[in-house]
JSON list of C-alpha atoms in Angstrom, two decimals:
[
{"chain": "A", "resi": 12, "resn": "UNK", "atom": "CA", "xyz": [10.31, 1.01, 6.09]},
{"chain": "A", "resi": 13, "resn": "UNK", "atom": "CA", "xyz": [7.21, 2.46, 8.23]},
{"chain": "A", "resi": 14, "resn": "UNK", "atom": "CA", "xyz": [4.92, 4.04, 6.85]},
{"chain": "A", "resi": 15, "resn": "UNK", "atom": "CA", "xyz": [3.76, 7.65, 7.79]},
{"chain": "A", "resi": 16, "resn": "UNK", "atom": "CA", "xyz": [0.80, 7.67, 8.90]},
{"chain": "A", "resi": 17, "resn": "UNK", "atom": "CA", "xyz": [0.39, 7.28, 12.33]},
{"chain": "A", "resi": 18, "resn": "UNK", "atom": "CA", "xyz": [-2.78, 5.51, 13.69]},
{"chain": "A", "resi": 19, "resn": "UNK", "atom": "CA", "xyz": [-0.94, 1.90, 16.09]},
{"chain": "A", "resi": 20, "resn": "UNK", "atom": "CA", "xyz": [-3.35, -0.05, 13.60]},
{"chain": "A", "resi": 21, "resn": "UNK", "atom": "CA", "xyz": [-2.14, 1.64, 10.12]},
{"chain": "A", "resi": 22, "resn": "UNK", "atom": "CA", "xyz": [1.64, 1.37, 11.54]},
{"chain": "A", "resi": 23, "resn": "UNK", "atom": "CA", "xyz": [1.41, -2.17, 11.97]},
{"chain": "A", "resi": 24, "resn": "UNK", "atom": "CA", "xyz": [-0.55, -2.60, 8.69]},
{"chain": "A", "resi": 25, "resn": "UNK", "atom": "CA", "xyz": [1.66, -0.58, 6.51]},
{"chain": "A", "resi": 26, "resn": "UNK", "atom": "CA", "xyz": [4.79, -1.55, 8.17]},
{"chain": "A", "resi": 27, "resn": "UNK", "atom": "CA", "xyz": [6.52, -3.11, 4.86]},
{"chain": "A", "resi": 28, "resn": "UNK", "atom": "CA", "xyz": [5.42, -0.99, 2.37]},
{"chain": "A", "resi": 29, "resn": "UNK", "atom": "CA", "xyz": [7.36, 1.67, 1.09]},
{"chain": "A", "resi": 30, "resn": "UNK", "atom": "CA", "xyz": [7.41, 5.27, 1.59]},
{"chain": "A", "resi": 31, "resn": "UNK", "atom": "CA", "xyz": [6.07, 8.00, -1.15]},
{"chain": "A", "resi": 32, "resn": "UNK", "atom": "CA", "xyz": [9.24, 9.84, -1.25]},
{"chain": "A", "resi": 33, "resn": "UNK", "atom": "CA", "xyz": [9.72, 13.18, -3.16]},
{"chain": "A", "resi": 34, "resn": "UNK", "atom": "CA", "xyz": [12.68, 14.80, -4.72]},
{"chain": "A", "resi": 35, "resn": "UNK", "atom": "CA", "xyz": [12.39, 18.82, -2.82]},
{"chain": "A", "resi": 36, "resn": "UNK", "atom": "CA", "xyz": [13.58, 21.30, -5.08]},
{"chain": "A", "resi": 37, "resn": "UNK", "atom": "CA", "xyz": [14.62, 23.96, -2.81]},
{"chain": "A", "resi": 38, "resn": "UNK", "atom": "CA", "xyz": [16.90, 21.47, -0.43]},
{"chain": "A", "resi": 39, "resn": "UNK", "atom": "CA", "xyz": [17.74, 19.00, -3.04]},
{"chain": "A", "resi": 40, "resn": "UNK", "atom": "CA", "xyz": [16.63, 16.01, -0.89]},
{"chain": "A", "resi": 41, "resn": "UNK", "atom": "CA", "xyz": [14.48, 12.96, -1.38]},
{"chain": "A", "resi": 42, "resn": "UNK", "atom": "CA", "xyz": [12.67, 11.95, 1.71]},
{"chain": "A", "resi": 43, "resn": "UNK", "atom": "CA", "xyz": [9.21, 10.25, 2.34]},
{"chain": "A", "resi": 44, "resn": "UNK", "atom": "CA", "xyz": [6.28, 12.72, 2.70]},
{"chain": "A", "resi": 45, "resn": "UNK", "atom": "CA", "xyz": [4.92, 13.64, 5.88]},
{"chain": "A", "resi": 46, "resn": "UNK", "atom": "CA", "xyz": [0.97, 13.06, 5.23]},
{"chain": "A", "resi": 47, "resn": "UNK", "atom": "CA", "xyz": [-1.98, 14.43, 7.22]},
{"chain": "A", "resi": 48, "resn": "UNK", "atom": "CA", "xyz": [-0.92, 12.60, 10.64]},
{"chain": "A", "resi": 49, "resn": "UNK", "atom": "CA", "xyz": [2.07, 12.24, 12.45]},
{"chain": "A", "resi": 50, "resn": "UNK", "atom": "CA", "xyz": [4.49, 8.70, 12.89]},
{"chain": "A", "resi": 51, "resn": "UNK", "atom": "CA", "xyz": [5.86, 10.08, 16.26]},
{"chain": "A", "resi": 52, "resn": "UNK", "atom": "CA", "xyz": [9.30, 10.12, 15.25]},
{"chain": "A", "resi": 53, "resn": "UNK", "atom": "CA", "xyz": [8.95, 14.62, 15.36]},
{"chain": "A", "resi": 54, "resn": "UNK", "atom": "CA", "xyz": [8.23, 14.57, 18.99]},
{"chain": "A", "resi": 55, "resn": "UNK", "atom": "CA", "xyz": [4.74, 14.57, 18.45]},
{"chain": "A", "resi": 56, "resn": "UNK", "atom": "CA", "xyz": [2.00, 11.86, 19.64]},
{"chain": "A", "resi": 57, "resn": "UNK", "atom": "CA", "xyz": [1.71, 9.12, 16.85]},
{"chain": "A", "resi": 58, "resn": "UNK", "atom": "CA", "xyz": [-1.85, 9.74, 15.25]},
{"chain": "A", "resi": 59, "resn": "UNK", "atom": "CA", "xyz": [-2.05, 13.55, 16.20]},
{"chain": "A", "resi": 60, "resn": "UNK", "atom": "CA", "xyz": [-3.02, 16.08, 13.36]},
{"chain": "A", "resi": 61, "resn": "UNK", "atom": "CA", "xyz": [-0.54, 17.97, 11.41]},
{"chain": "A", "resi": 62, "resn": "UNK", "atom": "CA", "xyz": [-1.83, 18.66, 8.29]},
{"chain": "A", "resi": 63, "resn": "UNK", "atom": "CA", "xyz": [-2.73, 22.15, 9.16]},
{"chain": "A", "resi": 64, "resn": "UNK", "atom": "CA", "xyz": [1.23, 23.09, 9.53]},
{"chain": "A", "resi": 65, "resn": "UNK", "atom": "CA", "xyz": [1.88, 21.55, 5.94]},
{"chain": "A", "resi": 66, "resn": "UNK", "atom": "CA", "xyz": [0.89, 17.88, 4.52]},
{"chain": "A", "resi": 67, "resn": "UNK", "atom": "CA", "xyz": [2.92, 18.50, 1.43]},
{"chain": "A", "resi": 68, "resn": "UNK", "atom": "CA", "xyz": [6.14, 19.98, 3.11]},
{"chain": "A", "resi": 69, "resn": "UNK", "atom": "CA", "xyz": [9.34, 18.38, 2.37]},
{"chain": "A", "resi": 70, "resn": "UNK", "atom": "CA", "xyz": [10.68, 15.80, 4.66]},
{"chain": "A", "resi": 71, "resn": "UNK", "atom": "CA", "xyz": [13.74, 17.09, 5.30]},
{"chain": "A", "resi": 72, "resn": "UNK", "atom": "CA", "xyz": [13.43, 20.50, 5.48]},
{"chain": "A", "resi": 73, "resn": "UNK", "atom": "CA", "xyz": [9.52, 21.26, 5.71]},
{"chain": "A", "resi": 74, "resn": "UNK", "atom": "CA", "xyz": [9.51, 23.31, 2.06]},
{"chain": "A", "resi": 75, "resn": "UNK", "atom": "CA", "xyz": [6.05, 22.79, 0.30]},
{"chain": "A", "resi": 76, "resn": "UNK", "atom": "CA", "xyz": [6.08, 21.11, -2.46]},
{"chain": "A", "resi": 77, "resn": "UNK", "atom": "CA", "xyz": [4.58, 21.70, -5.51]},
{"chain": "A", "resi": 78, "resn": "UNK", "atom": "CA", "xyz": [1.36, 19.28, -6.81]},
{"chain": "A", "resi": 79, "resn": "UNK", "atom": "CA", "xyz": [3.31, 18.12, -9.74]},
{"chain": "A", "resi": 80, "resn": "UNK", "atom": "CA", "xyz": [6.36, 17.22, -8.23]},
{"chain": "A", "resi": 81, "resn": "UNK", "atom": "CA", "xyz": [4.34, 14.65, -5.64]},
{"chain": "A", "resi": 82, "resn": "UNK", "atom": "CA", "xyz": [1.49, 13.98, -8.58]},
{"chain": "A", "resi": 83, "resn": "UNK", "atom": "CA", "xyz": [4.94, 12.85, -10.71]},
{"chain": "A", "resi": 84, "resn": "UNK", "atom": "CA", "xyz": [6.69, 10.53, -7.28]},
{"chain": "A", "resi": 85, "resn": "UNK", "atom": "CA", "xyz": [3.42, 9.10, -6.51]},
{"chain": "A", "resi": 86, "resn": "UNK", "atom": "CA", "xyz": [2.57, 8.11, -10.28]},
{"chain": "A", "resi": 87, "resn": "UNK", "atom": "CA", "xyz": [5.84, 6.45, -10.26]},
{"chain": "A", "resi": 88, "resn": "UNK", "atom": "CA", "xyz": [5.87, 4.95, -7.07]},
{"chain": "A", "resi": 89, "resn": "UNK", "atom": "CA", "xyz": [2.64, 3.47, -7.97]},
{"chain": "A", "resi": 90, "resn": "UNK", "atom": "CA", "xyz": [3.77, 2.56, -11.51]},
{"chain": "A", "resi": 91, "resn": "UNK", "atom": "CA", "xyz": [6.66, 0.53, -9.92]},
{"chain": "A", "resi": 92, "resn": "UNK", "atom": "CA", "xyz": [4.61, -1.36, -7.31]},
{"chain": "A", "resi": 93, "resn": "UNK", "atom": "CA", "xyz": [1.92, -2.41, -9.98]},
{"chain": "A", "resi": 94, "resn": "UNK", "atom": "CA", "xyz": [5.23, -4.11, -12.43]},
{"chain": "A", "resi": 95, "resn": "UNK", "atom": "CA", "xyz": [6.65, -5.35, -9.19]},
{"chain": "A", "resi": 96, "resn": "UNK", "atom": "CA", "xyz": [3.55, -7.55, -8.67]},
{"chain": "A", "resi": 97, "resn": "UNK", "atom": "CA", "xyz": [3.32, -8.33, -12.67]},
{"chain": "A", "resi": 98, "resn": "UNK", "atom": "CA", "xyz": [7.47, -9.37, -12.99]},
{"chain": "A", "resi": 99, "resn": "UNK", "atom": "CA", "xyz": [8.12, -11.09, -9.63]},
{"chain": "A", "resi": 100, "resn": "UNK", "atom": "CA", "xyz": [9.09, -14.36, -9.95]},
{"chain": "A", "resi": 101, "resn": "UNK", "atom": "CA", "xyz": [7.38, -17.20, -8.61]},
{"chain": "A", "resi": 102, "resn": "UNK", "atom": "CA", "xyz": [9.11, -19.26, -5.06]},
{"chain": "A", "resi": 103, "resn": "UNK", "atom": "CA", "xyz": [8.57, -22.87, -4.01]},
{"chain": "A", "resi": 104, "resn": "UNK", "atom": "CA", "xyz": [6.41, -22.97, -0.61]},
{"chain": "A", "resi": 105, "resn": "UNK", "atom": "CA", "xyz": [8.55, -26.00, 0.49]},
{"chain": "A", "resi": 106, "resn": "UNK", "atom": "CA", "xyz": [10.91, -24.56, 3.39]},
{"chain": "A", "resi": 107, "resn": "UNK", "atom": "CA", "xyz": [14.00, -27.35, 2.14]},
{"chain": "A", "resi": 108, "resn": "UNK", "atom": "CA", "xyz": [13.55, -25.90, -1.63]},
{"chain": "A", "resi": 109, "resn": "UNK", "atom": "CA", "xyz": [12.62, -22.06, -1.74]},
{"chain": "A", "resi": 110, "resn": "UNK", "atom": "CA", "xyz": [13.33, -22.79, -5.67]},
{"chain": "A", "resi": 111, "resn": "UNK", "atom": "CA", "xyz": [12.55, -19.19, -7.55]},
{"chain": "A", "resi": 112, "resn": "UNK", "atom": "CA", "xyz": [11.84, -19.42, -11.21]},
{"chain": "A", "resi": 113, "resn": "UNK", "atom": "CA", "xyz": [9.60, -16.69, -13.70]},
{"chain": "A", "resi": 114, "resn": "UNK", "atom": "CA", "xyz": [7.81, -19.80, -15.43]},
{"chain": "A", "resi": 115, "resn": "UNK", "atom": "CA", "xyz": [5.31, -22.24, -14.66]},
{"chain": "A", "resi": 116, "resn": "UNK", "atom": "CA", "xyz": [5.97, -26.19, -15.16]},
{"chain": "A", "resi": 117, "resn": "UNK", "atom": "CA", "xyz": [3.55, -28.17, -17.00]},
{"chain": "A", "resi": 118, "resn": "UNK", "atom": "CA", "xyz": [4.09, -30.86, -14.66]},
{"chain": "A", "resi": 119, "resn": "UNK", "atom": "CA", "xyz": [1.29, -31.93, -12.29]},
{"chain": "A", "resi": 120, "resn": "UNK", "atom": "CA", "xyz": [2.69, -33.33, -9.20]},
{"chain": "A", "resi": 121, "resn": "UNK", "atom": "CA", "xyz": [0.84, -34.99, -5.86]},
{"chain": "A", "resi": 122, "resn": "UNK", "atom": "CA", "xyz": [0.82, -34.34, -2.14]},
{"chain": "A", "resi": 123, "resn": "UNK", "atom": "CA", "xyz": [1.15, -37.23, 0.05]},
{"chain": "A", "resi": 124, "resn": "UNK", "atom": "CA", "xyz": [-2.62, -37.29, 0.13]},
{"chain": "A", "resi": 125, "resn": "UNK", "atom": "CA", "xyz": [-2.78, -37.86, -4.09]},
{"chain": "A", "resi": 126, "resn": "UNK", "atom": "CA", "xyz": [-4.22, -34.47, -4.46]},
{"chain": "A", "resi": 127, "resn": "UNK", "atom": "CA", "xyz": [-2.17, -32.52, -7.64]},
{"chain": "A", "resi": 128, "resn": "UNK", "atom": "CA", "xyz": [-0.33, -29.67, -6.92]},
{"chain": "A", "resi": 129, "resn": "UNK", "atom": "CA", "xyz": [-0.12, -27.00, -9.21]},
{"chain": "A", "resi": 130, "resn": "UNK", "atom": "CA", "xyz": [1.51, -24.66, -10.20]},
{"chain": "A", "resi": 131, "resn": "UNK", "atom": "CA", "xyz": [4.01, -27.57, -9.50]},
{"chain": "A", "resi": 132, "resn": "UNK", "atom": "CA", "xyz": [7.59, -26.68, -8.18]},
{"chain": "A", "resi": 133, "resn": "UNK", "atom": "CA", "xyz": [9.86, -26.71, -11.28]},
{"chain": "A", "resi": 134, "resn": "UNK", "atom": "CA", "xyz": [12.84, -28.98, -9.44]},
{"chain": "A", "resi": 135, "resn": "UNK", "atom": "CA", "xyz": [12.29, -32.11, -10.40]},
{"chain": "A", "resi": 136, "resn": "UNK", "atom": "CA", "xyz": [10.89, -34.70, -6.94]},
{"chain": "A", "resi": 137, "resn": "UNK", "atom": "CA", "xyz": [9.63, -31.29, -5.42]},
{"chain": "A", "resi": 138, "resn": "UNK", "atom": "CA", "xyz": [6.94, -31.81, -3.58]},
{"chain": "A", "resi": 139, "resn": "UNK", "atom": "CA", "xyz": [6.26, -27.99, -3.13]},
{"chain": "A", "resi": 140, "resn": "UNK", "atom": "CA", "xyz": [3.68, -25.17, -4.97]},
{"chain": "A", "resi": 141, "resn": "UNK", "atom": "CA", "xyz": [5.12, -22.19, -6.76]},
{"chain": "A", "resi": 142, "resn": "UNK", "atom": "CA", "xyz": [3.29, -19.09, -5.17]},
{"chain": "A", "resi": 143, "resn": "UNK", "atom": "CA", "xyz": [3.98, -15.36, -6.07]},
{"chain": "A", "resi": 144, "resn": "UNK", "atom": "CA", "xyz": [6.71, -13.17, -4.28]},
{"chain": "A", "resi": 145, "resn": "UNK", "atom": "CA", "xyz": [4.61, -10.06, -4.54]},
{"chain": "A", "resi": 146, "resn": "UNK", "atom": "CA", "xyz": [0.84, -11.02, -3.57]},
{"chain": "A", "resi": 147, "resn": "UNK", "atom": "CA", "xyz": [-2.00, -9.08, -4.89]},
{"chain": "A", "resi": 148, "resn": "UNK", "atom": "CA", "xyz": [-2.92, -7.95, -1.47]},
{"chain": "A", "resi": 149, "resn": "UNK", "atom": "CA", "xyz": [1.15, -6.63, -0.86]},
{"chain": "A", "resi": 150, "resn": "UNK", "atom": "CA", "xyz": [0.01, -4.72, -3.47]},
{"chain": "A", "resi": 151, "resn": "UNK", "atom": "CA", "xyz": [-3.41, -3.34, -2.62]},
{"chain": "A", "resi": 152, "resn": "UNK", "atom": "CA", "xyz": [-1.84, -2.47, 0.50]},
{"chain": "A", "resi": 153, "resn": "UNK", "atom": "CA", "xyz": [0.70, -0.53, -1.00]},
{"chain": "A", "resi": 154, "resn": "UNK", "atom": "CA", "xyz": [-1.45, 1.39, -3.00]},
{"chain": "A", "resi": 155, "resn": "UNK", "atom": "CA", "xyz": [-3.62, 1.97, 0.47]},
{"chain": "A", "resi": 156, "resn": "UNK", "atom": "CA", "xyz": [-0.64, 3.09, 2.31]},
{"chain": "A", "resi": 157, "resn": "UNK", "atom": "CA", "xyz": [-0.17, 6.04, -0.27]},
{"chain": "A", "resi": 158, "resn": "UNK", "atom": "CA", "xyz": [-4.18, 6.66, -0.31]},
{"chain": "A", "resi": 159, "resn": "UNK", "atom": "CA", "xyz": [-3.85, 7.57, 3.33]},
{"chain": "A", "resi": 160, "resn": "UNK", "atom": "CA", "xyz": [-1.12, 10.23, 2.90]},
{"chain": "A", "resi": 161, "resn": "UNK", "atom": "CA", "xyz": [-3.89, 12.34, 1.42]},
{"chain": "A", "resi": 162, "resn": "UNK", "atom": "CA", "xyz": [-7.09, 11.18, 2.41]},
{"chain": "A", "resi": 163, "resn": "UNK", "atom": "CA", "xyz": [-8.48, 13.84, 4.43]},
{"chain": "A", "resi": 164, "resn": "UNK", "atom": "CA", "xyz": [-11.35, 12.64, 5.83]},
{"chain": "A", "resi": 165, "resn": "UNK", "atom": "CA", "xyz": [-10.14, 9.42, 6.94]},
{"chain": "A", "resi": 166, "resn": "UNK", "atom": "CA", "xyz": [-6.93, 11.35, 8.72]},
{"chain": "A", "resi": 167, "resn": "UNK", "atom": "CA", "xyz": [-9.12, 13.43, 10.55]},
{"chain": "A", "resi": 168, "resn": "UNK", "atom": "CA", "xyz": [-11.26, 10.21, 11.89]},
{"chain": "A", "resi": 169, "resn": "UNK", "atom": "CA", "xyz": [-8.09, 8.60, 12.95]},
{"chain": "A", "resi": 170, "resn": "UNK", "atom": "CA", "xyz": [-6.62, 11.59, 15.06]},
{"chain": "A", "resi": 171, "resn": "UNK", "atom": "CA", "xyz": [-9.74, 11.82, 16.88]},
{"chain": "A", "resi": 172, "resn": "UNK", "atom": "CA", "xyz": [-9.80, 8.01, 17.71]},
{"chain": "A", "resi": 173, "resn": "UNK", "atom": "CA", "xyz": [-6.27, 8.32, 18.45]},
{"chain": "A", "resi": 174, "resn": "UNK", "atom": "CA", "xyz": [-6.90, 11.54, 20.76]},
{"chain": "A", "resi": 175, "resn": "UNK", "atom": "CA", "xyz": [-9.78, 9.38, 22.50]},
{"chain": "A", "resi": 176, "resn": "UNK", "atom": "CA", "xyz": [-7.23, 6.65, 23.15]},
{"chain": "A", "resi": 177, "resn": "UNK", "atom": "CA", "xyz": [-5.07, 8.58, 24.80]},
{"chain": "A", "resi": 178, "resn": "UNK", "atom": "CA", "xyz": [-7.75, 10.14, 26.88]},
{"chain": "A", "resi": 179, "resn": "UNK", "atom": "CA", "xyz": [-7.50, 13.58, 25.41]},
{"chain": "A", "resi": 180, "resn": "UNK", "atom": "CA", "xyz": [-10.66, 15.76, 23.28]},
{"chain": "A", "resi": 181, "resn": "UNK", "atom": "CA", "xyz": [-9.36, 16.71, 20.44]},
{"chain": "A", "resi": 182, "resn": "UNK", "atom": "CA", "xyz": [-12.39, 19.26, 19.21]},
{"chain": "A", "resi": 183, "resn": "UNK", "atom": "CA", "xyz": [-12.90, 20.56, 15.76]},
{"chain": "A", "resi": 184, "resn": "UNK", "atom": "CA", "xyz": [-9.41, 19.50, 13.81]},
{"chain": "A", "resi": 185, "resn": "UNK", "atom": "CA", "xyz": [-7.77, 22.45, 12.25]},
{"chain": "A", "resi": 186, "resn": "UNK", "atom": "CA", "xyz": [-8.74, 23.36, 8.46]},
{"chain": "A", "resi": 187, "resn": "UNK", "atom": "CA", "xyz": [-6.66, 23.12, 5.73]},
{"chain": "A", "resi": 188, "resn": "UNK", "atom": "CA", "xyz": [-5.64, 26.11, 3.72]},
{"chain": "A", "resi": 189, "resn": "UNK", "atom": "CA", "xyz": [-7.51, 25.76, 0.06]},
{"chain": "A", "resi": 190, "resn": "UNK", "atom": "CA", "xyz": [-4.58, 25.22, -1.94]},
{"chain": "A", "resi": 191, "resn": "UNK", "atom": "CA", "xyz": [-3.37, 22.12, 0.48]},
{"chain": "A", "resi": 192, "resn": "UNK", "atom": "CA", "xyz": [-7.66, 20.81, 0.43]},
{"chain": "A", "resi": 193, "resn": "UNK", "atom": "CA", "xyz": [-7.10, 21.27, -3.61]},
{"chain": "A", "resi": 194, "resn": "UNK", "atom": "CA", "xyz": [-4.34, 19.35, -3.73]},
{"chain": "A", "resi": 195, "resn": "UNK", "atom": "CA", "xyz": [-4.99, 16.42, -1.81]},
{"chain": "A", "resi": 196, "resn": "UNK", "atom": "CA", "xyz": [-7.90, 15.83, -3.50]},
{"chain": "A", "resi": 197, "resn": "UNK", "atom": "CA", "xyz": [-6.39, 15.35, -6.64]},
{"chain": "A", "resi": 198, "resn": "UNK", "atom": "CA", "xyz": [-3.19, 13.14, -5.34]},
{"chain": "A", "resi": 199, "resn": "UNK", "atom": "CA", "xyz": [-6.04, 10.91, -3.00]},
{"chain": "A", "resi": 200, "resn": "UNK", "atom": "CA", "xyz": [-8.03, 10.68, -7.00]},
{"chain": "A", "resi": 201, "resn": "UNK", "atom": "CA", "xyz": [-4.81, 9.21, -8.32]},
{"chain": "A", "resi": 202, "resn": "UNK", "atom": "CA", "xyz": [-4.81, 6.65, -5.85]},
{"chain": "A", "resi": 203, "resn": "UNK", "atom": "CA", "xyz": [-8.71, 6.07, -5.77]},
{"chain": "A", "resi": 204, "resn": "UNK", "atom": "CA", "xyz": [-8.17, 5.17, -9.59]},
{"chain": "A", "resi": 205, "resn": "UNK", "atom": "CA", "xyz": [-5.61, 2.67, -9.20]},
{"chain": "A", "resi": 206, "resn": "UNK", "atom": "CA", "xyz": [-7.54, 1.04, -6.62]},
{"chain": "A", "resi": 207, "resn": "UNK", "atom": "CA", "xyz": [-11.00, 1.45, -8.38]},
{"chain": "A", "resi": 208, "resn": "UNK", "atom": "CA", "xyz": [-9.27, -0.05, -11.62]},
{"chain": "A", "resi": 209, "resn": "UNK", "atom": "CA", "xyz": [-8.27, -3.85, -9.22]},
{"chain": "A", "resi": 210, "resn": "UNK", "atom": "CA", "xyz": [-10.93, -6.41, -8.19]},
{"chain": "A", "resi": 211, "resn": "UNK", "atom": "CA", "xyz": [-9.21, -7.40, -5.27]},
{"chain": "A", "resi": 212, "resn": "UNK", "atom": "CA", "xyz": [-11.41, -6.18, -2.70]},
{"chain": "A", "resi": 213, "resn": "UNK", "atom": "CA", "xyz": [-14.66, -6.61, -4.55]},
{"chain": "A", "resi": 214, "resn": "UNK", "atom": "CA", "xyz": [-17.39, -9.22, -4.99]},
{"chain": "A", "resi": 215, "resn": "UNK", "atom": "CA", "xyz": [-19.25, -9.62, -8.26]},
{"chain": "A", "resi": 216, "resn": "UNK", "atom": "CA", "xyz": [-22.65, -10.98, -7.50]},
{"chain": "A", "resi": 217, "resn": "UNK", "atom": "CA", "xyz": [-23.87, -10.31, -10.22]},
{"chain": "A", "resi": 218, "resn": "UNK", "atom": "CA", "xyz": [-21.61, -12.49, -12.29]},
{"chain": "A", "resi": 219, "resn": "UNK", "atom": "CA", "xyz": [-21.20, -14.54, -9.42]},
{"chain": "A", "resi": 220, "resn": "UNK", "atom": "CA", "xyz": [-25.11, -16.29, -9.10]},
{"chain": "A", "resi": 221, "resn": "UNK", "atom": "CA", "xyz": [-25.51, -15.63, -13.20]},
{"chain": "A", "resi": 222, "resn": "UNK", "atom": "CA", "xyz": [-25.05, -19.05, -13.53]},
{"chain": "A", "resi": 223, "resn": "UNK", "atom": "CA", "xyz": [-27.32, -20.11, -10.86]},
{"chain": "A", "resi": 224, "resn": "UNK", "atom": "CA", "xyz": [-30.42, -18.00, -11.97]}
]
């Protein structure tokens, strides 16, 4: 599935993660949320501004909806992508094997050079390295792809790149009303603490030359 926000770059980047999508109460549909930019598929330009005309609406039928019923999809959505990554099983990098298995073997075997390979493939004469399903960066992605459904600031510096791209000004990017600023704030914090709580995109110098000094 593509993901909604709109920016060529952030289409291409997020196009296998999944959509946040929310239950609407008034038109009892689940559909992915719009976000701050636009995919293109409305009629729109891909990358233009639309949060002014309703970042929270529903999908489907453009209701808003409330903070707790996106705060509640989005904590889910998350929670499911983080046991995704933890429960995957493991698959053989050998093309001829593609064995899957949720343990590792013990068994140390060699490449044709000598060198071990490990985690070893669990069928027995495999030559081949178990490596994870779900990668840690399919899953910092993920977790990015929902961060830009309500991060303001960077939505508003990709529709004016995007309006410079396609040769247009785009001026001063219309304001959102306070209770829309309010809460996008708070779903973009939920995010920010998933992401602040993983390592993956961080370097530890500190602990990194400790042995060296």
């Amino acid at each position: 599935p593509r993901d909604r926000l709109a920016a060529p770059s952030d289409l291409q980047r997020f196009a296998d993660c999944e959509p946040l999508s929310v239950r609407c109460a008034a038109c009892k549909t689940t559909a992915p949320l719009k976000g701050l930019l636009s995919d293109g598929t409305d009629g729109t330009p891909p990358g233009e501004w639309i949060g002014a005309s309703g970042p929270l609406g529903c999908g489907a039928c453009g209701a808003r909806l409330p903070r707790t019923a996106v705060s509640n999809a989005l904590t889910l959505a998350m929670r499911k992508a983080i046991a995704a990554y933890y429960t995957a099983p493991l698959q053989c990098d050998e093309p001829s094997c593609c064995e899957r298995a949720r343990s590792v073997s013990t068994h140390i075997s060699r490449d044709d050079a000598g060198l071990p390979l490990f985690p070893a493939c669990t069928v027995a004469r495999c030559r081949g390295r178990m490596t994870r399903t779900v990668t840690d960066r399919s899953l910092h992605t993920q977790l990015l792809s929902y961060r830009s459904l309500f991060d303001v600031g960077a939505a508003k510096t990709k529709a004016v790149a995007e309006a410079k791209r396609r040769g247009e000004t785009l001026g001063e990017v219309p304001p959102l009303s306070p209770a829309d600023a309010a809460d996008l704030s708070h779903l973009a914090g939920l995010v920010r603490a998933r992401l602040d709580a993983s390592a993956f995109d961080r370097v530890d110098l500190a602990s990194l030359f400790s042995r060296v000094a």
